[in-house]
Amino acid sequence: MSKASLEITNLTKKFGKFTALNDINLKVTEGEVFGYIGPNGAGKTTTIRVLLGILQATKGQAKVFGLDAWKDAVEIHKRIAYVPGDVNLWPNMTGGEVIDLFVSLRGKHNKTRREKLLKDFDLDPTKKCRTYSKGNRQKVALIAAFASDADLFILDEPTSGLDPLMEQIFQECVLEQKNNGKGVFLSSHILSEVERLCDRVGIIREGKLVETGTLAEMRHLTRNTIHVETEKIVEGFESFKGIFDLKQKQNILTFQVDGNEIGAVMAHLTQHNIKKLESTPPTLEDLFMLHYDTKGG
């Protein structure tokens, strides 16, 4: 059984009367990529700051490698790599010098790995940091993280400012670390990125973890989109259980169906001789919007 890279238990963080985090529970194991999603202000960065020992929890526990995130922060930092969404660097140092500094803080320095990452991310390490664009500053932090021998990667909107090609390189690096048995805690609002990379996902809303699990476990909460053409015209389908947003033109129907009603719906349609059928599974974006739909639709 895999060990926990980090574990949060009944975590609450208050700033005066404002509750930024409300009774959060989650765990990330070795070799797992955990996606932590929610809009700005939901509590993602506050959670990460507690894990990094920057903020002290008001109530509950945050442990990394079994150590207390607040009391043992120095020891924990020796084994983690952190990439924020907005990287600030020393303006008079070169990108290469900053990378070497960060990597040296963790002891081991794999120069071959460093050179490969510089090439993959297409970064000139000889330039001063003050000349870098936001995307290039982000690359410096990512190269420093992935070149180090960290046991846990805490990534807070890490691809902010990267173009699609560089984002693909980032995703390959994350999957490589996962295959090496390292834990990855990925905070993001790029749903396609989370969907591709993450084994489990947690959705945070207004400081509360409203849903957590694998994508397969969570997809029962939303609806498949079905486009079907039948030989016989289907009548009275709008009153069928689990059907939403039905559009029908003679023998062609497009609708959404709850996951737990698909079997019954398909059995009914089969009686009308299906000629053509397209089924689109729900995406992570559908799940995300389900929890943030203020109309409750």
Coordinates of C-alpha atoms in Angstrom, one line a residue:
M1 CA 0.0 0.0 0.0
S2 CA 1.4 3.4 -1.0
K3 CA 2.4 5.8 1.7
A4 CA 0.7 9.3 2.0
S5 CA 2.8 12.1 0.6
L6 CA 0.5 14.6 2.3
E7 CA -2.6 14.3 4.4
I8 CA -5.0 17.1 5.5
T9 CA -7.5 16.4 8.3
N10 CA -10.4 18.6 9.3
L11 CA -8.4 21.7 8.2
T12 CA -9.9 25.1 8.9
K13 CA -8.2 28.4 8.3
K14 CA -9.8 31.7 9.4
F15 CA -8.7 35.3 8.8
G16 CA -10.7 37.2 11.5
K17 CA -14.3 36.4 10.9
F18 CA -13.7 35.2 7.3
T19 CA -13.3 31.4 6.9
A20 CA -11.0 30.7 4.0
L21 CA -10.9 26.9 4.5
N22 CA -13.7 25.0 6.2
D23 CA -13.0 21.5 7.5
I24 CA -10.9 20.2 4.5
N25 CA -10.0 16.5 4.3
L26 CA -7.8 15.0 1.6
K27 CA -4.8 12.7 1.0
V28 CA -2.2 12.4 -1.7
T29 CA -0.2 9.1 -1.9
E30 CA 3.1 8.3 -3.5
G31 CA 2.8 7.9 -7.3
E32 CA -0.4 9.8 -7.4
V33 CA -1.4 13.1 -9.2
F34 CA -4.1 14.9 -7.2
G35 CA -6.0 17.7 -9.0
Y36 CA -7.2 20.5 -6.8
I37 CA -9.6 22.7 -8.8
G38 CA -11.8 25.7 -8.2
P39 CA -12.0 29.4 -9.2
N40 CA -9.8 32.2 -7.8
G41 CA -10.7 32.8 -4.2
A42 CA -12.0 29.3 -3.6
G43 CA -9.2 28.4 -1.1
K44 CA -6.6 26.6 -3.3
T45 CA -3.6 28.8 -2.6
T46 CA -4.5 29.1 1.1
T47 CA -4.4 25.3 1.3
I48 CA -1.0 25.3 -0.3
R49 CA 0.3 27.9 2.0
V50 CA -0.7 25.8 5.0
L51 CA 1.0 22.8 3.5
L52 CA 4.2 24.9 3.0
G53 CA 4.2 26.1 6.6
I54 CA 3.6 29.7 5.5
L55 CA 0.2 29.9 7.3
Q56 CA -0.7 28.1 10.5
A57 CA -4.0 26.3 10.5
T58 CA -6.8 27.6 12.8
K59 CA -8.0 24.1 13.4
G60 CA -7.1 20.6 12.2
Q61 CA -3.9 19.1 10.8
A62 CA -1.8 19.3 7.7
K63 CA 0.9 16.6 7.4
V64 CA 3.6 16.1 4.7
F65 CA 5.6 12.9 4.8
G66 CA 3.9 12.3 8.2
L67 CA 5.4 15.5 9.6
D68 CA 3.5 18.6 10.9
A69 CA 3.4 21.2 8.1
W70 CA 3.8 24.1 10.5
K71 CA 6.3 22.7 13.1
D72 CA 8.5 20.7 10.7
A73 CA 8.4 23.1 7.7
V74 CA 12.2 23.2 7.4
E75 CA 12.6 19.5 7.3
I76 CA 9.7 19.1 4.8
H77 CA 11.1 21.7 2.5
K78 CA 14.2 19.6 1.9
R79 CA 12.0 17.0 0.1
I80 CA 9.4 19.1 -1.8
A81 CA 9.5 21.2 -4.9
Y82 CA 7.0 24.1 -5.2
V83 CA 6.0 26.1 -8.2
P84 CA 3.7 29.1 -7.8
G85 CA 1.5 30.6 -10.5
D86 CA 3.3 33.9 -10.5
V87 CA 7.1 33.4 -10.2
N88 CA 9.3 36.3 -8.9
L89 CA 13.0 35.9 -9.5
W90 CA 16.2 37.9 -8.6
P91 CA 16.5 40.4 -11.5
N92 CA 20.3 40.5 -11.7
M93 CA 20.8 36.7 -11.6
T94 CA 20.6 34.6 -14.8
G95 CA 18.0 31.9 -15.2
G96 CA 20.7 29.2 -15.0
E97 CA 22.0 30.6 -11.7
V98 CA 18.5 30.6 -10.2
I99 CA 17.9 27.0 -11.3
D100 CA 21.2 25.9 -9.8
L101 CA 20.5 27.7 -6.5
F102 CA 17.1 26.1 -6.1
V103 CA 18.4 22.6 -7.0
S104 CA 21.3 22.9 -4.7
L105 CA 19.0 23.5 -1.8
R106 CA 17.9 19.9 -2.1
G107 CA 21.4 18.5 -2.2
K108 CA 21.6 16.5 -5.4
H109 CA 22.2 18.1 -8.8
N110 CA 21.6 16.1 -11.9
K111 CA 23.3 18.2 -14.6
T112 CA 22.1 15.9 -17.4
R113 CA 18.5 16.2 -16.3
R114 CA 19.0 20.0 -16.1
E115 CA 20.3 20.3 -19.6
K116 CA 17.5 18.1 -21.0
L117 CA 14.9 20.3 -19.3
L118 CA 16.5 23.5 -20.6
K119 CA 16.3 22.1 -24.1
D120 CA 12.8 20.8 -23.7
F121 CA 11.4 24.0 -22.3
D122 CA 13.5 26.1 -24.8
L123 CA 15.0 28.4 -22.2
D124 CA 18.2 30.4 -22.5
P125 CA 19.8 30.1 -19.1
T126 CA 22.4 32.8 -19.7
K127 CA 19.9 35.7 -19.8
K128 CA 19.2 37.9 -16.7
C129 CA 15.9 37.2 -15.0
R130 CA 14.8 40.8 -15.5
T131 CA 14.7 40.2 -19.2
Y132 CA 12.4 37.2 -19.0
S133 CA 8.7 37.2 -19.9
K134 CA 6.2 35.8 -17.5
G135 CA 6.3 32.5 -19.4
N136 CA 10.0 32.3 -19.2
R137 CA 10.0 33.0 -15.4
Q138 CA 7.5 30.1 -15.1
K139 CA 9.9 27.9 -17.1
V140 CA 12.8 28.7 -14.6
A141 CA 10.7 27.5 -11.7
L142 CA 9.5 24.4 -13.5
I143 CA 13.0 23.4 -14.6
A144 CA 14.3 24.0 -11.1
A145 CA 11.5 21.8 -9.7
F146 CA 11.8 18.9 -12.1
A147 CA 15.6 18.9 -12.1
S148 CA 15.6 18.4 -8.3
D149 CA 15.3 15.0 -6.5
A150 CA 12.1 16.0 -4.7
D151 CA 9.6 13.4 -3.2
L152 CA 6.5 15.7 -3.6
F153 CA 5.7 18.4 -6.1
I154 CA 3.3 21.1 -5.0
L155 CA 2.2 23.0 -8.1
D156 CA -0.1 26.1 -7.8
E157 CA -1.3 27.1 -11.3
P158 CA 2.1 26.1 -12.7
T159 CA 1.4 26.6 -16.4
S160 CA 0.2 30.2 -16.1
G161 CA 1.8 32.1 -19.0
L162 CA 3.0 29.0 -20.9
D163 CA 2.0 28.3 -24.6
P164 CA 0.3 25.0 -25.5
L165 CA 3.6 23.4 -26.6
M166 CA 5.3 24.1 -23.3
E167 CA 2.2 23.0 -21.4
Q168 CA 2.5 19.6 -23.2
I169 CA 6.2 19.4 -22.0
F170 CA 5.0 20.2 -18.5
Q171 CA 2.4 17.4 -18.6
E172 CA 5.1 14.9 -19.8
C173 CA 7.3 16.0 -16.8
V174 CA 4.4 15.4 -14.3
L175 CA 3.7 12.0 -15.7
E176 CA 7.4 11.1 -15.5
Q177 CA 7.5 12.0 -11.8
K178 CA 4.3 10.0 -11.2
N179 CA 5.9 7.0 -12.9
N180 CA 8.9 7.5 -10.5
G181 CA 6.6 7.1 -7.5
K182 CA 6.5 10.8 -6.6
G183 CA 3.4 12.5 -5.3
V184 CA 2.0 15.5 -7.2
F185 CA -0.5 18.1 -5.8
L186 CA -1.7 20.1 -8.7
S187 CA -3.8 23.2 -8.2
S188 CA -5.3 24.4 -11.5
H189 CA -8.3 25.9 -13.3
I190 CA -7.2 24.4 -16.6
L191 CA -9.7 21.6 -16.7
S192 CA -8.2 19.8 -19.7
E193 CA -4.8 19.7 -17.9
V194 CA -6.3 18.2 -14.8
E195 CA -8.4 15.7 -16.8
R196 CA -5.3 14.4 -18.6
L197 CA -2.9 14.2 -15.6
C198 CA -4.8 13.5 -12.5
D199 CA -5.7 10.2 -10.8
R200 CA -8.1 11.9 -8.4
V201 CA -9.7 15.3 -8.3
G202 CA -11.0 17.5 -5.5
I203 CA -13.4 20.4 -6.2
I204 CA -13.2 23.3 -3.7
R205 CA -15.9 25.9 -3.5
E206 CA -15.9 28.8 -1.1
G207 CA -13.4 27.1 1.2
K208 CA -15.2 23.7 1.3
L209 CA -14.2 20.5 -0.5
V210 CA -17.5 19.8 -2.2
E211 CA -16.5 16.7 -4.2
T212 CA -13.5 14.4 -4.3
G213 CA -12.7 11.1 -6.1
T214 CA -11.5 9.6 -9.4
L215 CA -12.9 11.0 -12.6
A216 CA -14.7 7.7 -13.1
E217 CA -16.3 7.9 -9.6
M218 CA -17.4 11.5 -10.2
R219 CA -18.8 11.2 -13.6
H220 CA -22.0 9.6 -12.3
L221 CA -22.9 13.0 -11.0
T222 CA -23.4 14.5 -14.5
R223 CA -24.9 13.7 -17.8
N224 CA -23.8 12.1 -21.1
T225 CA -24.9 13.9 -24.3
I226 CA -26.6 11.6 -26.8
H227 CA -27.3 12.2 -30.5
V228 CA -29.4 9.4 -32.0
E229 CA -31.2 8.7 -35.3
T230 CA -33.9 6.0 -35.3
E231 CA -36.0 4.3 -38.0
K232 CA -39.2 4.9 -36.1
I233 CA -40.2 8.2 -34.6
V234 CA -39.8 8.2 -30.8
E235 CA -42.9 9.7 -29.1
G236 CA -43.3 10.9 -25.5
F237 CA -39.6 10.9 -24.9
E238 CA -39.6 14.2 -23.1
S239 CA -41.4 12.7 -20.1
F240 CA -38.8 9.8 -19.8
K241 CA -36.9 9.7 -16.5
G242 CA -33.4 11.2 -16.6
I243 CA -33.7 13.1 -19.9
F244 CA -32.8 16.8 -20.1
D245 CA -32.4 19.4 -22.9
L246 CA -34.2 17.3 -25.5
K247 CA -34.2 18.5 -29.1
Q248 CA -36.2 16.4 -31.5
K249 CA -36.7 16.7 -35.2
Q250 CA -38.7 13.8 -36.5
N251 CA -36.6 10.7 -36.0
I252 CA -33.4 12.6 -34.8
L253 CA -32.9 13.3 -31.1
T254 CA -30.3 15.2 -29.2
F255 CA -30.5 15.2 -25.4
Q256 CA -28.6 14.8 -22.1
V257 CA -29.1 11.8 -19.9
D258 CA -28.2 11.1 -16.3
G259 CA -25.5 8.4 -16.0
N260 CA -27.6 6.0 -13.9
E261 CA -30.4 6.2 -16.5
I262 CA -28.4 5.4 -19.6
G263 CA -29.3 1.7 -19.6
A264 CA -33.1 2.2 -19.5
V265 CA -32.9 5.0 -22.1
M266 CA -30.9 2.8 -24.5
A267 CA -33.2 -0.1 -24.1
H268 CA -36.2 2.2 -25.0
L269 CA -34.4 3.6 -28.0
T270 CA -33.4 0.2 -29.3
Q271 CA -37.1 -0.7 -29.7
H272 CA -37.2 2.1 -32.4
N273 CA -34.4 0.6 -34.4
I274 CA -31.3 2.8 -33.9
K275 CA -29.6 3.8 -37.2
K276 CA -27.0 6.1 -35.8
L277 CA -25.8 6.8 -32.3
E278 CA -23.2 9.2 -30.8
S279 CA -22.5 9.4 -27.1
T280 CA -20.3 12.1 -25.6
P281 CA -19.2 11.4 -22.0
P282 CA -19.2 14.2 -19.4
T283 CA -16.0 16.1 -19.1
L284 CA -14.3 17.5 -16.0
E285 CA -15.7 20.9 -17.0
D286 CA -19.2 19.5 -16.8
L287 CA -18.5 18.3 -13.2
F288 CA -16.9 21.7 -12.4
M289 CA -19.9 23.7 -13.7
L290 CA -22.3 21.4 -11.9
H291 CA -20.9 22.5 -8.6
Y292 CA -20.7 26.2 -9.6
D293 CA -24.0 26.5 -11.4
T294 CA -25.7 29.2 -9.2
K295 CA -29.0 28.4 -10.8
G296 CA -28.8 24.8 -9.7
G297 CA -29.7 23.6 -13.2

